[in-house]
Amino acid sequence: MEMPANATGGPPAPTGVATALPRASRAPLPGPPSIVLDHVSRSFGAVVGVEDISMVAAPGRLLGIIGPSGAGKTTTIRLILGALKPGSGAVRVLGEDPRHFRRTTRERIGYMPQSFVLYPELTARENVNFMAALFGVPFFRRGKRVAEVLDLVDLTDARDRRAENLSGGMQRRLELACALVHRPQLLILDEPTAGIDPLLRTRIWHELDHQRRAGATIVVTTQYVAEAEYCDEVALISGGRLIAYAPPADLRRMALGGEVIEVGTKGPFDVRALAPIEGVNHVRQLGPAQLLVFAHDAGLASPRVAAAITAAGGQVEYSREYRPTFDEVFAALVTGAADARGQVE
Amino acid sequence: MRGLVVGPFKSVTRILAQVRKELIQVRRRPGAFLSLVLGPFLIMAIFGLGYTGVRKPLDTVVVIPPTLSLPRDPAFYQQLAGPALNILSVDETPDSAQSRLANQQLDLVIVAPADAADKFRAGQQAQITVAYNSVDPIEAGYADFLAGVVDRQINEQIIREAVTEGQSYVIGEAGSQIHVPPEVVAAPTTVSVTNLAPTQPDVVGFAAPAALALMLQHMAVTLTAMSFVRERMSGAMELLRVSPVNSLELALGKYLGLGIVSGIIAAITVALLVFGLGVPMLGNVWLIVLVIALLIAASLGLGLIISVVSDSERQAVQLCLLLLLASVFFSGFVLPVHEFREGVQYGAYALPVTHGIRLLQDLMLRGNSTSWWQLGVLGALAGGFLILTVVLLRRTMRSA
C-alpha cells in the first residue's frame, strides 16, 4: 500500500516527554494490521466526505483520528465499520471487508458512537446487559462481566438509574462500558471525550491505555488536538483530506520542519548577528532575549548554536527542546497542506 | 462443530435480550400501557352506553291536495308510517313544506298525487312524490326505503277502501255468502321473520368483535412502528448494525417482545368486553386465541414494514393513521367487503383486520365460522409480513 507523501509509512514508536498518561510505550503486537484504509474516498452527492485517505492500525496500537468538526472523522469510522461503502479504494478490518463482516468478526469489535444512542428507559445495568447479550456474552457470565465493566467506568453506584437520568458524562461512560463489555479485540470510539470535563477525559484516556495494554487495537476520533499526545499514531484530517499521518513526535517535526531548540540569552540578542550554522535550517527571533532554532538534529545543533551566539557577542542563558502544543502543530500542518494544495492548483 | 452449538444459543440469547428490553421499555411507561389497555375498553364502554341503536325518526310533512278524499289527520298517517317517521302535519299544498325541506328543517315531504282519482279511473298509476334533502348516501337509502314502505301502506289503504266499496256492492246485488276481508285482499300474505343466529346481541355486542380486531391491529401496528422508528431516529440502529445481531433475530425479538405486550392487552380487553359489557363468546376459546395471535403477528409485521419505510416518527404516525382509515373503510367494519369491486376486495383481504373481524364475529357471536380459509390467509399474511420485514430490515441494516 502506498502511503501519503507526508506520512511516515510504518508505525514506529514515538518518543517524547512523559505526561500524566503513558504514551506509545509499546511496539505493535505481531500479526497483520487490524485496519487498513487504502486510498479511500467517499462522497455524499457533491459533498466530499473523505478523499484519498490511507492509514493502518497495527494490532495493539492506538490510532487517533483528529480533526475539527466536519473534517470527515465520523465518515472514516463509518467506513471502517462497514456502515458506509467506499466510493473508491479499499477498507480491510480484521482481515475482512467490513461490508461483509462475518458474525464472529462483529463479535470482536466494540463501538462507541458519537452521540448517546442507548435506551433511555433502561437502567445503566440493563443497557450494558442488553449490549452484552447482543454480542453473545452467555447468561451465566454476563452478570459478573456487567458489574466489572460498570465498575471500570465508575458507574457502580449509578447502575440502577435509568440512562435518561444520568448526566452527559455518565452517559458517555455508560456507552464506553457497552463498547467494552464483550472484551473486543478492536475498539472503535467516535469522539469519546467530546463535551465532557477534563478530569473525565483523562480517566477515559487512562482506560483506553489500559485496554491497549491488554492487547486491544483502538481507533479514537477526537476534535481535541491535544489528545494526539496519547495516541501511538495520529491521522490529522481536515476537509475530508488526510493532512498528516504519523506518531505524535513526528507530527511535531513535520509541522516545524525539524526539531526546534528554544535558546534564551542574557540580555537582548539580535538574530541578524548570527552567521550561518551548520545543520541549522533557520533561526527565528521569539523575543528580545529568546530565539527559536530549527534544526535537523537538535542534539548536534545545540552546541554549534551556543558557539555561534558567543561568537556574535551574546551569552547563552538556557537551551531546551521546544515543544509546541498540538494546536500549533495542527494549525501549522493544516496551513502547510493548504499552501501546498494552492501551489499545485 | 462448536459453532453449530454456540450459534443457535447466541441467537436465542440475542432474541431474548430484545424481548426483555421491549418488555422493560413498555413497563417503564405505565401511562402508555394503561392507555393501551383501558383505551379500547373505555371507547367500547362509551359507545355501549351512548349508542341507543334507534334511528331518529324523520320529520315528515304529508301533502294531500284538496281534490283528494284522503284523511287529513296526521295521526292516521303516523299509524301508517310507523315509528320511523314523525308526521308533523298534513298540508294541502307542497310549497311551505318544500321550502322547509330546502332549509333542512324537515327530513321528508310526501306529496299525494292530485290526479289520483282521474288516473285510477283511466286505469293508470298515479305517482306519490317523496322528497328529501340529504348528502349522506346511507341516509338517502334509508329515506328511499321508508318511501317504499309509505307507498305500500298507502296502496294497501286504497285497495282496502276499494274492496270495502266493492263488497258492499256485491253483497247488495247477489246476497253472496263469500266474505273476504279487505285487509286480506289488500295484503294476502304476511311475513313471519325468524333469525337462525344462535345469539342476537345488541348493537354493542355485535360491534365489539369488529372493534376489538380493529383496535388490536392498530395497537400492534403502532407499537411496532414507533418502537423501531424510535430506534432508528435515536441512533440505536447504528449500534445494532455494528453488532452481530442479524435481521431475523432483530425481527423475531420485536415480534416476541411486542407480541407478548399485545397479547396481554388483548387478553385484558377481551375479558373486559365479555365480563364487563356482556359481549357473547360462543366459540372455542383456543380458536379465538389463535385468531387473535395471528392477527397480532400479522399486524406487528405490518408495523415493522411501516417503520422500515418511514423516514421519521411523524411519517410513521401518518402511515399508521392511514392504515387505520383504510381498515375502517375496507375491512368490513363499516361496509361489507363483498360490496366493493373485485380489485378493491383483494386490497381489503390484504389487511389482517379484514380476516380478524370476520373470524372474531363468527367465533364470538355464532360459535363457528364458514370462513376458515380466512384463518389460512391470516396465517399467510403473518408469515409473509415477517419475511418481508426481514428482507427490508436486512437492506436497512446493510444499506449506506
PDB file of C-alpha atoms in Angstrom, chain A residues 15-221:
ATOM      1  CA  THR A  15       9.429   9.338  21.554  1.00  0.00           C
ATOM      2  CA  GLY A  16       8.791  12.317  23.746  1.00  0.00           C
ATOM      3  CA  VAL A  17       8.424  13.731  27.208  1.00  0.00           C
ATOM      4  CA  ALA A  18       6.377  11.653  29.592  1.00  0.00           C
ATOM      5  CA  THR A  19       2.999  13.074  30.589  1.00  0.00           C
ATOM      6  CA  ALA A  20       0.390  12.032  33.096  1.00  0.00           C
ATOM      7  CA  LEU A  21      -0.698   9.362  30.649  1.00  0.00           C
ATOM      8  CA  PRO A  22       1.764   6.842  29.265  1.00  0.00           C
ATOM      9  CA  ARG A  23       2.217   7.336  25.571  1.00  0.00           C
ATOM     10  CA  ALA A  24       3.185   4.932  22.844  1.00  0.00           C
ATOM     11  CA  SER A  25       5.377   2.809  25.011  1.00  0.00           C
ATOM     12  CA  ARG A  26       4.741  -0.491  23.297  1.00  0.00           C
ATOM     13  CA  ALA A  27       5.665  -1.928  19.970  1.00  0.00           C
ATOM     14  CA  PRO A  28       2.815  -3.230  17.843  1.00  0.00           C
ATOM     15  CA  LEU A  29       1.711  -6.796  18.528  1.00  0.00           C
ATOM     16  CA  PRO A  30       2.657  -9.342  15.911  1.00  0.00           C
ATOM     17  CA  GLY A  31       0.147 -10.121  13.184  1.00  0.00           C
ATOM     18  CA  PRO A  32      -1.496  -8.435  10.226  1.00  0.00           C
ATOM     19  CA  PRO A  33      -2.847  -4.912  10.608  1.00  0.00           C
ATOM     20  CA  SER A  34      -6.216  -4.624  12.331  1.00  0.00           C
ATOM     21  CA  ILE A  35      -7.323  -1.860  10.000  1.00  0.00           C
ATOM     22  CA  VAL A  36      -6.133  -0.859   6.553  1.00  0.00           C
ATOM     23  CA  LEU A  37      -7.596   2.030   4.618  1.00  0.00           C
ATOM     24  CA  ASP A  38      -6.094   2.203   1.162  1.00  0.00           C
ATOM     25  CA  HIS A  39      -6.772   5.394  -0.828  1.00  0.00           C
ATOM     26  CA  VAL A  40     -10.351   5.504   0.304  1.00  0.00           C
ATOM     27  CA  SER A  41     -12.745   8.187  -0.905  1.00  0.00           C
ATOM     28  CA  ARG A  42     -16.408   8.640  -0.195  1.00  0.00           C
ATOM     29  CA  SER A  43     -18.704  11.479  -1.266  1.00  0.00           C
ATOM     30  CA  PHE A  44     -22.303  12.318  -0.450  1.00  0.00           C
ATOM     31  CA  GLY A  45     -23.574  13.783  -3.674  1.00  0.00           C
ATOM     32  CA  ALA A  46     -21.435  16.826  -4.363  1.00  0.00           C
ATOM     33  CA  VAL A  47     -20.109  16.914  -0.800  1.00  0.00           C
ATOM     34  CA  VAL A  48     -16.797  15.208  -0.165  1.00  0.00           C
ATOM     35  CA  GLY A  49     -16.832  13.061   2.967  1.00  0.00           C
ATOM     36  CA  VAL A  50     -13.283  11.813   2.762  1.00  0.00           C
ATOM     37  CA  GLU A  51     -10.858  11.893  -0.112  1.00  0.00           C
ATOM     38  CA  ASP A  52      -7.943   9.583  -0.760  1.00  0.00           C
ATOM     39  CA  ILE A  53      -7.425   8.532   2.842  1.00  0.00           C
ATOM     40  CA  SER A  54      -4.852   5.873   3.679  1.00  0.00           C
ATOM     41  CA  MET A  55      -3.947   4.632   7.128  1.00  0.00           C
ATOM     42  CA  VAL A  56      -3.059   1.487   9.033  1.00  0.00           C
ATOM     43  CA  ALA A  57      -3.786   0.449  12.604  1.00  0.00           C
ATOM     44  CA  ALA A  58      -1.426  -2.271  13.786  1.00  0.00           C
ATOM     45  CA  PRO A  59      -2.589  -4.753  16.435  1.00  0.00           C
ATOM     46  CA  GLY A  60      -2.334  -3.416  19.963  1.00  0.00           C
ATOM     47  CA  ARG A  61      -1.909   0.199  18.868  1.00  0.00           C
ATOM     48  CA  LEU A  62      -3.962   3.287  19.463  1.00  0.00           C
ATOM     49  CA  LEU A  63      -4.758   5.231  16.307  1.00  0.00           C
ATOM     50  CA  GLY A  64      -6.113   8.726  16.804  1.00  0.00           C
ATOM     51  CA  ILE A  65      -8.119  10.366  14.041  1.00  0.00           C
ATOM     52  CA  ILE A  66      -8.006  14.033  14.806  1.00  0.00           C
ATOM     53  CA  GLY A  67      -9.600  16.982  13.114  1.00  0.00           C
ATOM     54  CA  PRO A  68     -12.118  19.753  13.518  1.00  0.00           C
ATOM     55  CA  SER A  69     -15.837  19.190  13.431  1.00  0.00           C
ATOM     56  CA  GLY A  70     -16.929  18.150   9.940  1.00  0.00           C
ATOM     57  CA  ALA A  71     -13.429  17.057   8.954  1.00  0.00           C
ATOM     58  CA  GLY A  72     -14.503  13.535   7.985  1.00  0.00           C
ATOM     59  CA  LYS A  73     -13.697  11.648  11.174  1.00  0.00           C
ATOM     60  CA  THR A  74     -17.097  10.006  11.581  1.00  0.00           C
ATOM     61  CA  THR A  75     -17.212   9.168   7.873  1.00  0.00           C
ATOM     62  CA  THR A  76     -13.895   7.371   8.326  1.00  0.00           C
ATOM     63  CA  ILE A  77     -15.285   5.490  11.322  1.00  0.00           C
ATOM     64  CA  ARG A  78     -18.406   4.508   9.390  1.00  0.00           C
ATOM     65  CA  LEU A  79     -16.241   3.259   6.543  1.00  0.00           C
ATOM     66  CA  ILE A  80     -14.249   1.162   9.000  1.00  0.00           C
ATOM     67  CA  LEU A  81     -17.456  -0.262  10.469  1.00  0.00           C
ATOM     68  CA  GLY A  82     -18.922  -1.081   7.080  1.00  0.00           C
ATOM     69  CA  ALA A  83     -21.839   1.287   7.604  1.00  0.00           C
ATOM     70  CA  LEU A  84     -20.677   3.176   4.504  1.00  0.00           C
ATOM     71  CA  LYS A  85     -19.442   1.804   1.240  1.00  0.00           C
ATOM     72  CA  PRO A  86     -16.283   3.439  -0.091  1.00  0.00           C
ATOM     73  CA  GLY A  87     -16.689   5.304  -3.362  1.00  0.00           C
ATOM     74  CA  SER A  88     -13.188   4.190  -4.276  1.00  0.00           C
ATOM     75  CA  GLY A  89     -10.281   2.497  -2.542  1.00  0.00           C
ATOM     76  CA  ALA A  90     -10.381  -0.452  -0.181  1.00  0.00           C
ATOM     77  CA  VAL A  91     -11.034  -0.974   3.513  1.00  0.00           C
ATOM     78  CA  ARG A  92      -9.967  -4.104   5.384  1.00  0.00           C
ATOM     79  CA  VAL A  93     -10.758  -4.597   9.049  1.00  0.00           C
ATOM     80  CA  LEU A  94      -9.533  -7.661  10.932  1.00  0.00           C
ATOM     81  CA  GLY A  95      -8.693  -9.110   7.539  1.00  0.00           C
ATOM     82  CA  GLU A  96     -12.218  -8.710   6.119  1.00  0.00           C
ATOM     83  CA  ASP A  97     -14.215  -6.306   4.017  1.00  0.00           C
ATOM     84  CA  PRO A  98     -16.328  -4.531   6.650  1.00  0.00           C
ATOM     85  CA  ARG A  99     -19.318  -4.537   4.310  1.00  0.00           C
ATOM     86  CA  HIS A 100     -19.372  -8.304   4.648  1.00  0.00           C
ATOM     87  CA  PHE A 101     -18.188  -8.942   8.168  1.00  0.00           C
ATOM     88  CA  ARG A 102     -18.802 -12.433   9.495  1.00  0.00           C
ATOM     89  CA  ARG A 103     -20.794 -12.505  12.718  1.00  0.00           C
ATOM     90  CA  THR A 104     -17.806 -13.836  14.637  1.00  0.00           C
ATOM     91  CA  THR A 105     -15.828 -10.841  13.405  1.00  0.00           C
ATOM     92  CA  ARG A 106     -18.516  -8.432  14.564  1.00  0.00           C
ATOM     93  CA  GLU A 107     -18.298 -10.031  17.997  1.00  0.00           C
ATOM     94  CA  ARG A 108     -14.652  -8.915  18.140  1.00  0.00           C
ATOM     95  CA  ILE A 109     -15.487  -5.249  17.570  1.00  0.00           C
ATOM     96  CA  GLY A 110     -16.590  -2.710  20.165  1.00  0.00           C
ATOM     97  CA  TYR A 111     -18.104   0.544  19.009  1.00  0.00           C
ATOM     98  CA  MET A 112     -18.987   3.731  20.810  1.00  0.00           C
ATOM     99  CA  PRO A 113     -20.947   6.184  18.644  1.00  0.00           C
ATOM    100  CA  GLN A 114     -20.541   9.936  18.808  1.00  0.00           C
ATOM    101  CA  SER A 115     -23.900  10.661  20.432  1.00  0.00           C
ATOM    102  CA  PHE A 116     -25.861   8.860  23.125  1.00  0.00           C
ATOM    103  CA  VAL A 117     -27.861   6.139  21.385  1.00  0.00           C
ATOM    104  CA  LEU A 118     -28.653   3.720  24.213  1.00  0.00           C
ATOM    105  CA  TYR A 119     -32.131   3.112  25.600  1.00  0.00           C
ATOM    106  CA  PRO A 120     -33.221   5.927  27.941  1.00  0.00           C
ATOM    107  CA  GLU A 121     -35.873   3.848  29.754  1.00  0.00           C
ATOM    108  CA  LEU A 122     -33.375   1.134  30.671  1.00  0.00           C
ATOM    109  CA  THR A 123     -31.068   1.456  33.666  1.00  0.00           C
ATOM    110  CA  ALA A 124     -27.308   1.617  33.235  1.00  0.00           C
ATOM    111  CA  ARG A 125     -27.016  -2.059  34.158  1.00  0.00           C
ATOM    112  CA  GLU A 126     -29.851  -3.105  31.832  1.00  0.00           C
ATOM    113  CA  ASN A 127     -28.282  -1.246  28.925  1.00  0.00           C
ATOM    114  CA  VAL A 128     -24.900  -2.897  29.432  1.00  0.00           C
ATOM    115  CA  ASN A 129     -26.569  -6.265  29.943  1.00  0.00           C
ATOM    116  CA  PHE A 130     -28.525  -5.824  26.706  1.00  0.00           C
ATOM    117  CA  MET A 131     -25.409  -4.983  24.716  1.00  0.00           C
ATOM    118  CA  ALA A 132     -23.539  -7.906  26.296  1.00  0.00           C
ATOM    119  CA  ALA A 133     -26.325 -10.270  25.241  1.00  0.00           C
ATOM    120  CA  LEU A 134     -26.351  -8.839  21.710  1.00  0.00           C
ATOM    121  CA  PHE A 135     -22.646  -9.565  21.436  1.00  0.00           C
ATOM    122  CA  GLY A 136     -23.229 -13.105  22.612  1.00  0.00           C
ATOM    123  CA  VAL A 137     -21.905 -12.987  26.182  1.00  0.00           C
ATOM    124  CA  PRO A 138     -23.557 -16.027  27.791  1.00  0.00           C
ATOM    125  CA  PHE A 139     -26.084 -15.510  30.552  1.00  0.00           C
ATOM    126  CA  PHE A 140     -24.018 -17.184  33.270  1.00  0.00           C
ATOM    127  CA  ARG A 141     -21.027 -14.873  32.625  1.00  0.00           C
ATOM    128  CA  ARG A 142     -22.962 -11.717  31.960  1.00  0.00           C
ATOM    129  CA  GLY A 143     -23.811 -10.574  35.476  1.00  0.00           C
ATOM    130  CA  LYS A 144     -20.195 -10.633  36.641  1.00  0.00           C
ATOM    131  CA  ARG A 145     -18.868  -9.013  33.493  1.00  0.00           C
ATOM    132  CA  VAL A 146     -21.507  -6.259  33.560  1.00  0.00           C
ATOM    133  CA  ALA A 147     -20.600  -5.475  37.167  1.00  0.00           C
ATOM    134  CA  GLU A 148     -16.902  -5.428  36.264  1.00  0.00           C
ATOM    135  CA  VAL A 149     -17.295  -3.074  33.376  1.00  0.00           C
ATOM    136  CA  LEU A 150     -19.625  -0.737  35.281  1.00  0.00           C
ATOM    137  CA  ASP A 151     -17.018  -0.617  37.996  1.00  0.00           C
ATOM    138  CA  LEU A 152     -14.354   0.084  35.402  1.00  0.00           C
ATOM    139  CA  VAL A 153     -16.156   3.225  34.232  1.00  0.00           C
ATOM    140  CA  ASP A 154     -17.113   4.135  37.789  1.00  0.00           C
ATOM    141  CA  LEU A 155     -20.851   3.681  37.337  1.00  0.00           C
ATOM    142  CA  THR A 156     -21.443   1.050  40.007  1.00  0.00           C
ATOM    143  CA  ASP A 157     -23.337   3.470  42.223  1.00  0.00           C
ATOM    144  CA  ALA A 158     -25.485   4.583  39.285  1.00  0.00           C
ATOM    145  CA  ARG A 159     -26.150   1.104  37.936  1.00  0.00           C
ATOM    146  CA  ASP A 160     -29.852   1.146  38.765  1.00  0.00           C
ATOM    147  CA  ARG A 161     -30.514   4.628  37.485  1.00  0.00           C
ATOM    148  CA  ARG A 162     -32.272   4.977  34.170  1.00  0.00           C
ATOM    149  CA  ALA A 163     -29.968   6.104  31.386  1.00  0.00           C
ATOM    150  CA  GLU A 164     -32.184   9.136  30.757  1.00  0.00           C
ATOM    151  CA  ASN A 165     -31.446  10.320  34.309  1.00  0.00           C
ATOM    152  CA  LEU A 166     -27.652  10.120  34.004  1.00  0.00           C
ATOM    153  CA  SER A 167     -25.513  13.184  33.375  1.00  0.00           C
ATOM    154  CA  GLY A 168     -23.876  13.671  29.982  1.00  0.00           C
ATOM    155  CA  GLY A 169     -20.522  12.454  31.289  1.00  0.00           C
ATOM    156  CA  MET A 170     -22.083   9.387  32.869  1.00  0.00           C
ATOM    157  CA  GLN A 171     -23.888   8.597  29.622  1.00  0.00           C
ATOM    158  CA  ARG A 172     -20.560   8.710  27.777  1.00  0.00           C
ATOM    159  CA  ARG A 173     -19.057   6.337  30.325  1.00  0.00           C
ATOM    160  CA  LEU A 174     -22.078   4.075  30.015  1.00  0.00           C
ATOM    161  CA  GLU A 175     -21.562   3.915  26.277  1.00  0.00           C
ATOM    162  CA  LEU A 176     -17.918   3.122  26.857  1.00  0.00           C
ATOM    163  CA  ALA A 177     -18.946   0.313  29.200  1.00  0.00           C
ATOM    164  CA  CYS A 178     -21.265  -1.053  26.498  1.00  0.00           C
ATOM    165  CA  ALA A 179     -18.420  -0.959  23.984  1.00  0.00           C
ATOM    166  CA  LEU A 180     -16.098  -2.794  26.374  1.00  0.00           C
ATOM    167  CA  VAL A 181     -18.427  -5.360  27.909  1.00  0.00           C
ATOM    168  CA  HIS A 182     -17.682  -8.171  25.437  1.00  0.00           C
ATOM    169  CA  ARG A 183     -13.888  -7.639  25.600  1.00  0.00           C
ATOM    170  CA  PRO A 184     -13.485  -6.549  21.976  1.00  0.00           C
ATOM    171  CA  GLN A 185     -10.280  -7.047  20.097  1.00  0.00           C
ATOM    172  CA  LEU A 186     -10.887  -3.875  18.107  1.00  0.00           C
ATOM    173  CA  LEU A 187     -12.330  -0.851  19.859  1.00  0.00           C
ATOM    174  CA  ILE A 188     -13.690   1.988  17.741  1.00  0.00           C
ATOM    175  CA  LEU A 189     -14.649   5.122  19.621  1.00  0.00           C
ATOM    176  CA  ASP A 190     -16.152   8.136  17.926  1.00  0.00           C
ATOM    177  CA  GLU A 191     -15.304  11.227  19.972  1.00  0.00           C
ATOM    178  CA  PRO A 192     -15.483   9.561  23.390  1.00  0.00           C
ATOM    179  CA  THR A 193     -14.280  12.722  25.115  1.00  0.00           C
ATOM    180  CA  ALA A 194     -16.473  15.260  23.320  1.00  0.00           C
ATOM    181  CA  GLY A 195     -18.331  17.603  25.636  1.00  0.00           C
ATOM    182  CA  ILE A 196     -17.077  16.183  28.917  1.00  0.00           C
ATOM    183  CA  ASP A 197     -14.955  17.712  31.633  1.00  0.00           C
ATOM    184  CA  PRO A 198     -11.140  17.474  31.565  1.00  0.00           C
ATOM    185  CA  LEU A 199     -10.996  15.185  34.599  1.00  0.00           C
ATOM    186  CA  LEU A 200     -13.265  12.628  32.985  1.00  0.00           C
ATOM    187  CA  ARG A 201     -11.411  12.942  29.709  1.00  0.00           C
ATOM    188  CA  THR A 202      -8.228  11.999  31.479  1.00  0.00           C
ATOM    189  CA  ARG A 203      -9.953   8.984  33.038  1.00  0.00           C
ATOM    190  CA  ILE A 204     -11.239   7.830  29.686  1.00  0.00           C
ATOM    191  CA  TRP A 205      -7.745   8.058  28.200  1.00  0.00           C
ATOM    192  CA  HIS A 206      -6.413   6.089  31.154  1.00  0.00           C
ATOM    193  CA  GLU A 207      -8.979   3.394  30.428  1.00  0.00           C
ATOM    194  CA  LEU A 208      -8.072   3.355  26.741  1.00  0.00           C
ATOM    195  CA  ASP A 209      -4.426   2.964  27.664  1.00  0.00           C
ATOM    196  CA  HIS A 210      -5.426   0.078  29.904  1.00  0.00           C
ATOM    197  CA  GLN A 211      -7.285  -1.574  27.019  1.00  0.00           C
ATOM    198  CA  ARG A 212      -4.339  -1.017  24.700  1.00  0.00           C
ATOM    199  CA  ARG A 213      -2.035  -2.666  27.206  1.00  0.00           C
ATOM    200  CA  ALA A 214      -4.472  -5.579  27.343  1.00  0.00           C
ATOM    201  CA  GLY A 215      -3.877  -6.040  23.621  1.00  0.00           C
ATOM    202  CA  ALA A 216      -6.822  -4.259  22.038  1.00  0.00           C
ATOM    203  CA  THR A 217      -6.423  -2.197  18.909  1.00  0.00           C
ATOM    204  CA  ILE A 218      -8.093   1.133  19.405  1.00  0.00           C
ATOM    205  CA  VAL A 219      -9.278   3.754  16.962  1.00  0.00           C
ATOM    206  CA  VAL A 220     -10.350   7.033  18.523  1.00  0.00           C
ATOM    207  CA  THR A 221     -11.612  10.193  16.907  1.00  0.00           C
TER     208      THR A 221
END
